[in-house]
Amino acid sequence: MDIAELKLELIAKIIATNDVVLLNRVKEIMDSYEPNTAVNEPTLAYEKTRFFSTEEQRRINLAVQQYENGECISDEEAQKEIQEWLED
C-alpha cells in the first residue's frame, strides 16, 4: 500500500467513526506531529519564483477588478466570437 492509499484509508475510517474519544486522540496526534519532509515526500530540486513587473501587476489587478465587476465573457462566448471573426 502506497502513501496515497494509506491516507485515503485513514480518511475513510475517520469519516466512518462517531467515537469522540478516538477522534480526539487522532487530533492530538496530528496536532503534535512535526513532519519530516526529507523522508516521506519528494522535494523539488529546483524552484523558481516569478516576480511581476509593476506594469504586469497593474494589468493583473485590472483584470481581477474587471472579473469581479462582471466585465467579462465566458470562454464559450469568446470562442463563438473568434469563430465569427475567422469566418468573415
PDB file of N, CA and C in Angstrom:
ATOM      1  N   MET A   1       0.855  -1.173   0.000  1.00  0.00           N
ATOM      2  CA  MET A   1       0.000   0.000   0.000  1.00  0.00           C
ATOM      3  C   MET A   1       0.902   1.237   0.000  1.00  0.00           C
ATOM      4  N   ASP A   2       0.675   2.139  -0.972  1.00  0.00           N
ATOM      5  CA  ASP A   2       1.495   3.342  -1.007  1.00  0.00           C
ATOM      6  C   ASP A   2       0.902   4.404  -0.087  1.00  0.00           C
ATOM      7  N   ILE A   3       1.585   5.534   0.038  1.00  0.00           N
ATOM      8  CA  ILE A   3       1.172   6.568   0.989  1.00  0.00           C
ATOM      9  C   ILE A   3      -0.190   7.160   0.644  1.00  0.00           C
ATOM     10  N   ALA A   4      -0.485   7.328  -0.636  1.00  0.00           N
ATOM     11  CA  ALA A   4      -1.783   7.888  -1.037  1.00  0.00           C
ATOM     12  C   ALA A   4      -2.921   6.959  -0.634  1.00  0.00           C
ATOM     13  N   GLU A   5      -2.741   5.672  -0.839  1.00  0.00           N
ATOM     14  CA  GLU A   5      -3.771   4.701  -0.460  1.00  0.00           C
ATOM     15  C   GLU A   5      -3.960   4.673   1.055  1.00  0.00           C
ATOM     16  N   LEU A   6      -2.855   4.736   1.781  1.00  0.00           N
ATOM     17  CA  LEU A   6      -2.927   4.743   3.244  1.00  0.00           C
ATOM     18  C   LEU A   6      -3.682   5.970   3.741  1.00  0.00           C
ATOM     19  N   LYS A   7      -3.383   7.133   3.167  1.00  0.00           N
ATOM     20  CA  LYS A   7      -4.078   8.352   3.562  1.00  0.00           C
ATOM     21  C   LYS A   7      -5.586   8.223   3.320  1.00  0.00           C
ATOM     22  N   LEU A   8      -5.951   7.715   2.144  1.00  0.00           N
ATOM     23  CA  LEU A   8      -7.365   7.560   1.828  1.00  0.00           C
ATOM     24  C   LEU A   8      -8.052   6.583   2.780  1.00  0.00           C
ATOM     25  N   GLU A   9      -7.366   5.505   3.124  1.00  0.00           N
ATOM     26  CA  GLU A   9      -7.944   4.532   4.054  1.00  0.00           C
ATOM     27  C   GLU A   9      -8.169   5.163   5.428  1.00  0.00           C
ATOM     28  N   LEU A  10      -7.190   5.915   5.889  1.00  0.00           N
ATOM     29  CA  LEU A  10      -7.337   6.573   7.192  1.00  0.00           C
ATOM     30  C   LEU A  10      -8.455   7.613   7.170  1.00  0.00           C
ATOM     31  N   ILE A  11      -8.524   8.386   6.103  1.00  0.00           N
ATOM     32  CA  ILE A  11      -9.597   9.380   5.988  1.00  0.00           C
ATOM     33  C   ILE A  11     -10.957   8.704   6.014  1.00  0.00           C
ATOM     34  N   ALA A  12     -11.095   7.600   5.288  1.00  0.00           N
ATOM     35  CA  ALA A  12     -12.371   6.878   5.259  1.00  0.00           C
ATOM     36  C   ALA A  12     -12.742   6.374   6.649  1.00  0.00           C
ATOM     37  N   LYS A  13     -11.767   5.874   7.386  1.00  0.00           N
ATOM     38  CA  LYS A  13     -12.050   5.376   8.734  1.00  0.00           C
ATOM     39  C   LYS A  13     -12.432   6.517   9.670  1.00  0.00           C
ATOM     40  N   ILE A  14     -11.775   7.650   9.530  1.00  0.00           N
ATOM     41  CA  ILE A  14     -12.109   8.812  10.364  1.00  0.00           C
ATOM     42  C   ILE A  14     -13.530   9.266  10.074  1.00  0.00           C
ATOM     43  N   ILE A  15     -13.884   9.332   8.806  1.00  0.00           N
ATOM     44  CA  ILE A  15     -15.235   9.749   8.426  1.00  0.00           C
ATOM     45  C   ILE A  15     -16.279   8.772   8.958  1.00  0.00           C
ATOM     46  N   ALA A  16     -15.963   7.496   8.954  1.00  0.00           N
ATOM     47  CA  ALA A  16     -16.932   6.474   9.341  1.00  0.00           C
ATOM     48  C   ALA A  16     -17.154   6.381  10.843  1.00  0.00           C
ATOM     49  N   THR A  17     -16.240   6.886  11.672  1.00  0.00           N
ATOM     50  CA  THR A  17     -16.378   6.713  13.117  1.00  0.00           C
ATOM     51  C   THR A  17     -17.151   7.862  13.758  1.00  0.00           C
ATOM     52  N   ASN A  18     -17.842   7.516  14.821  1.00  0.00           N
ATOM     53  CA  ASN A  18     -18.522   8.504  15.656  1.00  0.00           C
ATOM     54  C   ASN A  18     -17.953   8.500  17.070  1.00  0.00           C
ATOM     55  N   ASP A  19     -16.817   7.844  17.246  1.00  0.00           N
ATOM     56  CA  ASP A  19     -16.174   7.721  18.547  1.00  0.00           C
ATOM     57  C   ASP A  19     -15.395   9.008  18.845  1.00  0.00           C
ATOM     58  N   VAL A  20     -15.948   9.837  19.718  1.00  0.00           N
ATOM     59  CA  VAL A  20     -15.350  11.132  20.027  1.00  0.00           C
ATOM     60  C   VAL A  20     -13.983  10.969  20.684  1.00  0.00           C
ATOM     61  N   VAL A  21     -13.847   9.981  21.542  1.00  0.00           N
ATOM     62  CA  VAL A  21     -12.562   9.754  22.218  1.00  0.00           C
ATOM     63  C   VAL A  21     -11.488   9.430  21.185  1.00  0.00           C
ATOM     64  N   LEU A  22     -11.799   8.536  20.273  1.00  0.00           N
ATOM     65  CA  LEU A  22     -10.848   8.175  19.222  1.00  0.00           C
ATOM     66  C   LEU A  22     -10.500   9.383  18.360  1.00  0.00           C
ATOM     67  N   LEU A  23     -11.509  10.131  17.956  1.00  0.00           N
ATOM     68  CA  LEU A  23     -11.272  11.300  17.117  1.00  0.00           C
ATOM     69  C   LEU A  23     -10.404  12.342  17.829  1.00  0.00           C
ATOM     70  N   ASN A  24     -10.636  12.522  19.136  1.00  0.00           N
ATOM     71  CA  ASN A  24      -9.798  13.450  19.900  1.00  0.00           C
ATOM     72  C   ASN A  24      -8.360  12.962  20.000  1.00  0.00           C
ATOM     73  N   ARG A  25      -8.174  11.652  20.138  1.00  0.00           N
ATOM     74  CA  ARG A  25      -6.813  11.102  20.181  1.00  0.00           C
ATOM     75  C   ARG A  25      -6.098  11.307  18.852  1.00  0.00           C
ATOM     76  N   VAL A  26      -6.815  11.058  17.758  1.00  0.00           N
ATOM     77  CA  VAL A  26      -6.229  11.269  16.433  1.00  0.00           C
ATOM     78  C   VAL A  26      -5.852  12.733  16.267  1.00  0.00           C
ATOM     79  N   LYS A  27      -6.743  13.628  16.714  1.00  0.00           N
ATOM     80  CA  LYS A  27      -6.465  15.067  16.617  1.00  0.00           C
ATOM     81  C   LYS A  27      -5.227  15.440  17.425  1.00  0.00           C
ATOM     82  N   GLU A  28      -5.105  14.906  18.628  1.00  0.00           N
ATOM     83  CA  GLU A  28      -3.933  15.182  19.463  1.00  0.00           C
ATOM     84  C   GLU A  28      -2.653  14.743  18.763  1.00  0.00           C
ATOM     85  N   ILE A  29      -2.690  13.550  18.188  1.00  0.00           N
ATOM     86  CA  ILE A  29      -1.510  13.039  17.477  1.00  0.00           C
ATOM     87  C   ILE A  29      -1.172  13.948  16.306  1.00  0.00           C
ATOM     88  N   MET A  30      -2.194  14.317  15.522  1.00  0.00           N
ATOM     89  CA  MET A  30      -1.952  15.156  14.350  1.00  0.00           C
ATOM     90  C   MET A  30      -1.458  16.548  14.757  1.00  0.00           C
ATOM     91  N   ASP A  31      -2.013  17.097  15.834  1.00  0.00           N
ATOM     92  CA  ASP A  31      -1.594  18.419  16.302  1.00  0.00           C
ATOM     93  C   ASP A  31      -0.151  18.434  16.789  1.00  0.00           C
ATOM     94  N   SER A  32       0.306  17.320  17.359  1.00  0.00           N
ATOM     95  CA  SER A  32       1.662  17.274  17.898  1.00  0.00           C
ATOM     96  C   SER A  32       2.701  16.825  16.870  1.00  0.00           C
ATOM     97  N   TYR A  33       2.241  16.421  15.703  1.00  0.00           N
ATOM     98  CA  TYR A  33       3.125  15.886  14.677  1.00  0.00           C
ATOM     99  C   TYR A  33       3.901  16.994  13.985  1.00  0.00           C
ATOM    100  N   GLU A  34       5.198  16.817  13.875  1.00  0.00           N
ATOM    101  CA  GLU A  34       6.047  17.729  13.113  1.00  0.00           C
ATOM    102  C   GLU A  34       6.599  16.935  11.940  1.00  0.00           C
ATOM    103  N   PRO A  35       6.153  17.245  10.732  1.00  0.00           N
ATOM    104  CA  PRO A  35       6.543  16.434   9.577  1.00  0.00           C
ATOM    105  C   PRO A  35       8.036  16.507   9.278  1.00  0.00           C
ATOM    106  N   ASN A  36       8.553  15.393   8.844  1.00  0.00           N
ATOM    107  CA  ASN A  36       9.938  15.302   8.393  1.00  0.00           C
ATOM    108  C   ASN A  36       9.886  15.098   6.885  1.00  0.00           C
ATOM    109  N   THR A  37       9.818  16.181   6.142  1.00  0.00           N
ATOM    110  CA  THR A  37       9.613  16.096   4.700  1.00  0.00           C
ATOM    111  C   THR A  37      10.790  15.462   3.965  1.00  0.00           C
ATOM    112  N   ALA A  38      11.938  15.413   4.599  1.00  0.00           N
ATOM    113  CA  ALA A  38      13.108  14.847   3.926  1.00  0.00           C
ATOM    114  C   ALA A  38      12.960  13.347   3.725  1.00  0.00           C
ATOM    115  N   VAL A  39      12.118  12.689   4.510  1.00  0.00           N
ATOM    116  CA  VAL A  39      11.994  11.245   4.432  1.00  0.00           C
ATOM    117  C   VAL A  39      10.843  10.804   3.535  1.00  0.00           C
ATOM    118  N   ASN A  40       9.649  11.345   3.756  1.00  0.00           N
ATOM    119  CA  ASN A  40       8.464  10.816   3.114  1.00  0.00           C
ATOM    120  C   ASN A  40       8.074  11.464   1.793  1.00  0.00           C
ATOM    121  N   GLU A  41       8.275  12.749   1.667  1.00  0.00           N
ATOM    122  CA  GLU A  41       7.794  13.457   0.497  1.00  0.00           C
ATOM    123  C   GLU A  41       8.964  13.929  -0.358  1.00  0.00           C
ATOM    124  N   PRO A  42       8.844  13.769  -1.679  1.00  0.00           N
ATOM    125  CA  PRO A  42       9.916  14.281  -2.538  1.00  0.00           C
ATOM    126  C   PRO A  42       9.927  15.799  -2.495  1.00  0.00           C
ATOM    127  N   THR A  43      11.102  16.362  -2.579  1.00  0.00           N
ATOM    128  CA  THR A  43      11.229  17.815  -2.611  1.00  0.00           C
ATOM    129  C   THR A  43      11.614  18.242  -4.009  1.00  0.00           C
ATOM    130  N   LEU A  44      11.279  19.459  -4.336  1.00  0.00           N
ATOM    131  CA  LEU A  44      11.629  19.977  -5.646  1.00  0.00           C
ATOM    132  C   LEU A  44      13.119  20.268  -5.696  1.00  0.00           C
ATOM    133  N   ALA A  45      13.762  19.826  -6.750  1.00  0.00           N
ATOM    134  CA  ALA A  45      15.185  20.082  -6.899  1.00  0.00           C
ATOM    135  C   ALA A  45      15.423  21.537  -7.300  1.00  0.00           C
ATOM    136  N   TYR A  46      14.444  22.132  -7.970  1.00  0.00           N
ATOM    137  CA  TYR A  46      14.607  23.491  -8.450  1.00  0.00           C
ATOM    138  C   TYR A  46      13.281  24.219  -8.325  1.00  0.00           C
ATOM    139  N   GLU A  47      13.310  25.334  -7.691  1.00  0.00           N
ATOM    140  CA  GLU A  47      12.095  26.117  -7.547  1.00  0.00           C
ATOM    141  C   GLU A  47      12.405  27.547  -7.949  1.00  0.00           C
ATOM    142  N   LYS A  48      11.610  28.096  -8.862  1.00  0.00           N
ATOM    143  CA  LYS A  48      11.829  29.444  -9.358  1.00  0.00           C
ATOM    144  C   LYS A  48      10.653  30.318  -8.958  1.00  0.00           C
ATOM    145  N   THR A  49      10.942  31.466  -8.408  1.00  0.00           N
ATOM    146  CA  THR A  49       9.908  32.411  -8.025  1.00  0.00           C
ATOM    147  C   THR A  49       9.794  33.463  -9.109  1.00  0.00           C
ATOM    148  N   ARG A  50       8.576  33.726  -9.531  1.00  0.00           N
ATOM    149  CA  ARG A  50       8.331  34.713 -10.590  1.00  0.00           C
ATOM    150  C   ARG A  50       7.847  35.992  -9.941  1.00  0.00           C
ATOM    151  N   PHE A  51       8.537  37.087 -10.209  1.00  0.00           N
ATOM    152  CA  PHE A  51       8.124  38.392  -9.729  1.00  0.00           C
ATOM    153  C   PHE A  51       7.595  39.182 -10.914  1.00  0.00           C
ATOM    154  N   PHE A  52       6.442  39.803 -10.738  1.00  0.00           N
ATOM    155  CA  PHE A  52       5.841  40.573 -11.813  1.00  0.00           C
ATOM    156  C   PHE A  52       6.374  42.000 -11.790  1.00  0.00           C
ATOM    157  N   SER A  53       6.518  42.559 -12.985  1.00  0.00           N
ATOM    158  CA  SER A  53       6.891  43.962 -13.075  1.00  0.00           C
ATOM    159  C   SER A  53       5.715  44.806 -12.616  1.00  0.00           C
ATOM    160  N   THR A  54       5.940  46.081 -12.412  1.00  0.00           N
ATOM    161  CA  THR A  54       4.869  46.984 -11.992  1.00  0.00           C
ATOM    162  C   THR A  54       3.745  46.988 -13.014  1.00  0.00           C
ATOM    163  N   GLU A  55       4.086  47.021 -14.290  1.00  0.00           N
ATOM    164  CA  GLU A  55       3.077  47.031 -15.347  1.00  0.00           C
ATOM    165  C   GLU A  55       2.304  45.718 -15.384  1.00  0.00           C
ATOM    166  N   GLU A  56       2.999  44.586 -15.244  1.00  0.00           N
ATOM    167  CA  GLU A  56       2.316  43.292 -15.226  1.00  0.00           C
ATOM    168  C   GLU A  56       1.352  43.212 -14.049  1.00  0.00           C
ATOM    169  N   GLN A  57       1.796  43.653 -12.870  1.00  0.00           N
ATOM    170  CA  GLN A  57       0.943  43.602 -11.688  1.00  0.00           C
ATOM    171  C   GLN A  57      -0.265  44.517 -11.856  1.00  0.00           C
ATOM    172  N   ARG A  58      -0.060  45.691 -12.490  1.00  0.00           N
ATOM    173  CA  ARG A  58      -1.169  46.615 -12.737  1.00  0.00           C
ATOM    174  C   ARG A  58      -2.207  45.957 -13.637  1.00  0.00           C
ATOM    175  N   ARG A  59      -1.744  45.260 -14.686  1.00  0.00           N
ATOM    176  CA  ARG A  59      -2.658  44.597 -15.618  1.00  0.00           C
ATOM    177  C   ARG A  59      -3.390  43.434 -14.954  1.00  0.00           C
ATOM    178  N   ILE A  60      -2.700  42.705 -14.098  1.00  0.00           N
ATOM    179  CA  ILE A  60      -3.332  41.604 -13.359  1.00  0.00           C
ATOM    180  C   ILE A  60      -4.419  42.157 -12.444  1.00  0.00           C
ATOM    181  N   ASN A  61      -4.088  43.209 -11.708  1.00  0.00           N
ATOM    182  CA  ASN A  61      -5.063  43.822 -10.799  1.00  0.00           C
ATOM    183  C   ASN A  61      -6.276  44.334 -11.565  1.00  0.00           C
ATOM    184  N   LEU A  62      -6.051  44.928 -12.728  1.00  0.00           N
ATOM    185  CA  LEU A  62      -7.150  45.421 -13.557  1.00  0.00           C
ATOM    186  C   LEU A  62      -8.038  44.264 -14.013  1.00  0.00           C
ATOM    187  N   ALA A  63      -7.418  43.166 -14.442  1.00  0.00           N
ATOM    188  CA  ALA A  63      -8.181  42.002 -14.895  1.00  0.00           C
ATOM    189  C   ALA A  63      -9.022  41.417 -13.759  1.00  0.00           C
ATOM    190  N   VAL A  64      -8.456  41.338 -12.577  1.00  0.00           N
ATOM    191  CA  VAL A  64      -9.195  40.825 -11.415  1.00  0.00           C
ATOM    192  C   VAL A  64     -10.376  41.739 -11.109  1.00  0.00           C
ATOM    193  N   GLN A  65     -10.134  43.048 -11.139  1.00  0.00           N
ATOM    194  CA  GLN A  65     -11.204  44.013 -10.871  1.00  0.00           C
ATOM    195  C   GLN A  65     -12.310  43.890 -11.918  1.00  0.00           C
ATOM    196  N   GLN A  66     -11.944  43.757 -13.185  1.00  0.00           N
ATOM    197  CA  GLN A  66     -12.942  43.600 -14.241  1.00  0.00           C
ATOM    198  C   GLN A  66     -13.755  42.326 -14.038  1.00  0.00           C
ATOM    199  N   TYR A  67     -13.084  41.253 -13.667  1.00  0.00           N
ATOM    200  CA  TYR A  67     -13.780  39.987 -13.410  1.00  0.00           C
ATOM    201  C   TYR A  67     -14.770  40.150 -12.260  1.00  0.00           C
ATOM    202  N   GLU A  68     -14.309  40.771 -11.171  1.00  0.00           N
ATOM    203  CA  GLU A  68     -15.172  40.954 -10.001  1.00  0.00           C
ATOM    204  C   GLU A  68     -16.375  41.834 -10.318  1.00  0.00           C
ATOM    205  N   ASN A  69     -16.227  42.752 -11.277  1.00  0.00           N
ATOM    206  CA  ASN A  69     -17.322  43.636 -11.678  1.00  0.00           C
ATOM    207  C   ASN A  69     -18.206  43.014 -12.756  1.00  0.00           C
ATOM    208  N   GLY A  70     -17.902  41.777 -13.142  1.00  0.00           N
ATOM    209  CA  GLY A  70     -18.707  41.107 -14.157  1.00  0.00           C
ATOM    210  C   GLY A  70     -18.424  41.589 -15.566  1.00  0.00           C
ATOM    211  N   GLU A  71     -17.306  42.252 -15.767  1.00  0.00           N
ATOM    212  CA  GLU A  71     -16.940  42.792 -17.071  1.00  0.00           C
ATOM    213  C   GLU A  71     -16.139  41.760 -17.862  1.00  0.00           C
ATOM    214  N   CYS A  72     -16.754  40.615 -18.084  1.00  0.00           N
ATOM    215  CA  CYS A  72     -16.065  39.550 -18.803  1.00  0.00           C
ATOM    216  C   CYS A  72     -17.093  38.681 -19.506  1.00  0.00           C
ATOM    217  N   ILE A  73     -16.598  37.832 -20.389  1.00  0.00           N
ATOM    218  CA  ILE A  73     -17.467  36.878 -21.070  1.00  0.00           C
ATOM    219  C   ILE A  73     -16.927  35.484 -20.827  1.00  0.00           C
ATOM    220  N   SER A  74     -17.773  34.508 -21.026  1.00  0.00           N
ATOM    221  CA  SER A  74     -17.354  33.127 -20.809  1.00  0.00           C
ATOM    222  C   SER A  74     -16.435  32.671 -21.942  1.00  0.00           C
ATOM    223  N   ASP A  75     -15.731  31.595 -21.709  1.00  0.00           N
ATOM    224  CA  ASP A  75     -14.872  31.021 -22.736  1.00  0.00           C
ATOM    225  C   ASP A  75     -15.702  30.624 -23.950  1.00  0.00           C
ATOM    226  N   GLU A  76     -16.896  30.091 -23.693  1.00  0.00           N
ATOM    227  CA  GLU A  76     -17.770  29.673 -24.789  1.00  0.00           C
ATOM    228  C   GLU A  76     -18.148  30.872 -25.665  1.00  0.00           C
ATOM    229  N   GLU A  77     -18.484  32.002 -25.023  1.00  0.00           N
ATOM    230  CA  GLU A  77     -18.817  33.203 -25.787  1.00  0.00           C
ATOM    231  C   GLU A  77     -17.609  33.704 -26.575  1.00  0.00           C
ATOM    232  N   ALA A  78     -16.445  33.671 -25.959  1.00  0.00           N
ATOM    233  CA  ALA A  78     -15.228  34.120 -26.639  1.00  0.00           C
ATOM    234  C   ALA A  78     -14.931  33.232 -27.845  1.00  0.00           C
ATOM    235  N   GLN A  79     -15.102  31.923 -27.704  1.00  0.00           N
ATOM    236  CA  GLN A  79     -14.852  31.007 -28.823  1.00  0.00           C
ATOM    237  C   GLN A  79     -15.809  31.289 -29.977  1.00  0.00           C
ATOM    238  N   LYS A  80     -17.080  31.607 -29.653  1.00  0.00           N
ATOM    239  CA  LYS A  80     -18.051  31.936 -30.696  1.00  0.00           C
ATOM    240  C   LYS A  80     -17.630  33.199 -31.432  1.00  0.00           C
ATOM    241  N   GLU A  81     -17.192  34.233 -30.679  1.00  0.00           N
ATOM    242  CA  GLU A  81     -16.750  35.478 -31.306  1.00  0.00           C
ATOM    243  C   GLU A  81     -15.538  35.243 -32.206  1.00  0.00           C
ATOM    244  N   ILE A  82     -14.597  34.454 -31.740  1.00  0.00           N
ATOM    245  CA  ILE A  82     -13.401  34.157 -32.540  1.00  0.00           C
ATOM    246  C   ILE A  82     -13.795  33.439 -33.814  1.00  0.00           C
ATOM    247  N   GLN A  83     -14.681  32.470 -33.686  1.00  0.00           N
ATOM    248  CA  GLN A  83     -15.129  31.725 -34.861  1.00  0.00           C
ATOM    249  C   GLN A  83     -15.802  32.659 -35.868  1.00  0.00           C
ATOM    250  N   GLU A  84     -16.613  33.589 -35.371  1.00  0.00           N
ATOM    251  CA  GLU A  84     -17.259  34.561 -36.265  1.00  0.00           C
ATOM    252  C   GLU A  84     -16.231  35.438 -36.963  1.00  0.00           C
ATOM    253  N   TRP A  85     -15.210  35.866 -36.232  1.00  0.00           N
ATOM    254  CA  TRP A  85     -14.164  36.694 -36.832  1.00  0.00           C
ATOM    255  C   TRP A  85     -13.429  35.929 -37.923  1.00  0.00           C
ATOM    256  N   LEU A  86     -13.161  34.657 -37.660  1.00  0.00           N
ATOM    257  CA  LEU A  86     -12.428  33.835 -38.627  1.00  0.00           C
ATOM    258  C   LEU A  86     -13.253  33.584 -39.896  1.00  0.00           C
ATOM    259  N   GLU A  87     -14.554  33.535 -39.741  1.00  0.00           N
ATOM    260  CA  GLU A  87     -15.432  33.266 -40.885  1.00  0.00           C
ATOM    261  C   GLU A  87     -15.590  34.489 -41.767  1.00  0.00           C
ATOM    262  N   ASP A  88     -15.390  35.677 -41.226  1.00  0.00           N
ATOM    263  CA  ASP A  88     -15.550  36.911 -42.021  1.00  0.00           C
ATOM    264  C   ASP A  88     -14.444  37.138 -43.004  1.00  0.00           C
TER     265      ASP A  88
END
